[in-house]
Coordinates of C-alpha atoms in Angstrom, one line a residue:
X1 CA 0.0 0.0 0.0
X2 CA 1.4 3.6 -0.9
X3 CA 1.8 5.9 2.0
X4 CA 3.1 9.7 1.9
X5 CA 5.9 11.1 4.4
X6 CA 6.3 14.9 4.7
X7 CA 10.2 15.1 6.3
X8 CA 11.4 18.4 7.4
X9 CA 15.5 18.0 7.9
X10 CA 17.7 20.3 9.8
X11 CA 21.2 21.2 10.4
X12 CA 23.8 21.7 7.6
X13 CA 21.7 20.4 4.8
X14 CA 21.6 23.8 2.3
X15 CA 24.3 24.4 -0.3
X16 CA 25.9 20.7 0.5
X17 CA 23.8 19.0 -2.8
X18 CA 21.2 17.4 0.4
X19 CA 18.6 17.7 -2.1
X20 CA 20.6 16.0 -4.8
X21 CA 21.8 13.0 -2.7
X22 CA 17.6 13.1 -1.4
X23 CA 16.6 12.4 -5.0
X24 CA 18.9 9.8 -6.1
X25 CA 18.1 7.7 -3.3
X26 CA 14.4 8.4 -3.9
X27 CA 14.9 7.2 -7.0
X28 CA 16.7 4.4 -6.4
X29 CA 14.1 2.8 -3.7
X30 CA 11.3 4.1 -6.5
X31 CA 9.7 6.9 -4.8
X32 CA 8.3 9.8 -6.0
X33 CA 7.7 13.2 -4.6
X34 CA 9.8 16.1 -4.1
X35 CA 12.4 18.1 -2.0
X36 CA 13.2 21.7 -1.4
X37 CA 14.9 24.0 0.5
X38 CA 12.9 26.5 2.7
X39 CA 14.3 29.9 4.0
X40 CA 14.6 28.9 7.4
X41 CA 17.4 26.6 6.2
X42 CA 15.4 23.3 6.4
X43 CA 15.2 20.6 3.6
X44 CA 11.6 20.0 3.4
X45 CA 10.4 16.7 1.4
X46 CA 7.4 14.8 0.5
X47 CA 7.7 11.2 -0.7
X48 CA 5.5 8.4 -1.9
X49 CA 5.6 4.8 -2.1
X50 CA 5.6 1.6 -0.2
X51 CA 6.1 1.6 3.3
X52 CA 8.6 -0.5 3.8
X53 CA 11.0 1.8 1.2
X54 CA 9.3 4.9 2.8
X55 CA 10.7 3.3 5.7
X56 CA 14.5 2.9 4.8
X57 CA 14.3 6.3 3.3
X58 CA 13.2 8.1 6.2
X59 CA 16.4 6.0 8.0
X60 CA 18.7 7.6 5.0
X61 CA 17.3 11.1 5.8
X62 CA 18.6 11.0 9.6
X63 CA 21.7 10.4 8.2
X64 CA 22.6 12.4 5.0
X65 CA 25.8 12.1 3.4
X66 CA 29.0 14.1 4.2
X67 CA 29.4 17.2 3.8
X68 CA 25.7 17.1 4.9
X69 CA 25.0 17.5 9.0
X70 CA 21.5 16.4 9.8
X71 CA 21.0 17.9 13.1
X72 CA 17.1 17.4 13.8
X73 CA 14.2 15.7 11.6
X74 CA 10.3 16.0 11.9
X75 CA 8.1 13.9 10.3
X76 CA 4.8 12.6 9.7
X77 CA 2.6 9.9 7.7
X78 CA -0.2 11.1 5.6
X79 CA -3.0 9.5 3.2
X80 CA -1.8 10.4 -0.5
X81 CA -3.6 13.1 -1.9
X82 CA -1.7 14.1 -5.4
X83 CA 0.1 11.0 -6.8
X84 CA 3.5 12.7 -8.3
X85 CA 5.1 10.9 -11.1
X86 CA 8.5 11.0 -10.5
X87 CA 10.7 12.4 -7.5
X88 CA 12.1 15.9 -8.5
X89 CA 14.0 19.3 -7.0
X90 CA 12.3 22.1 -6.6
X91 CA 14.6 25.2 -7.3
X92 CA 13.8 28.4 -5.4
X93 CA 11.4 30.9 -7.4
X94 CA 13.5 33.6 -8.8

């Protein structure tokens, strides 16, 4: 059964590729969704997929990859409400 996590990431995760590294292991475990960064200096993401990958995801996000420092995480489960069709990264609006 598809589930939906919304993940809000702290520490040192802007201007280390965080979002980057998010996608491609995203990808890899077949999720979709997204990941941006907000102006508070958070990573903010929303993925979809089964729960068990959903799972071992949110496990990758408390971790990061170096240079990355995840410092704090917050998340939650929702019910899907907009399927996405791939996992992408939103750029900041110009």
């Amino acid at each position: 059964m598809n589930k939906e996590l919304i993940i809000d990431i702290y520490g040192r995760v802007q201007g280390v590729n965080f979002r980057g590294n998010t996608a491609r292991t995203a990808r890899s475990l077949g999720l979709k969704g997204y990941t941006e960064n907000k102006s508070d200096g958070r990573v903010y993401i929303v993925a979809q997929g089964d729960t068990s990958k959903l799972e071992e995801f949110l496990s990758w996000c408390q971790k990061g990859v170096f240079p990355a420092k995840v410092t704090g995480m917050k998340y939650e489960w929702k019910k899907m409400k907009k399927e996405y069709k791939d996992f992408s990264v939103k750029r900041p609006k110009a």
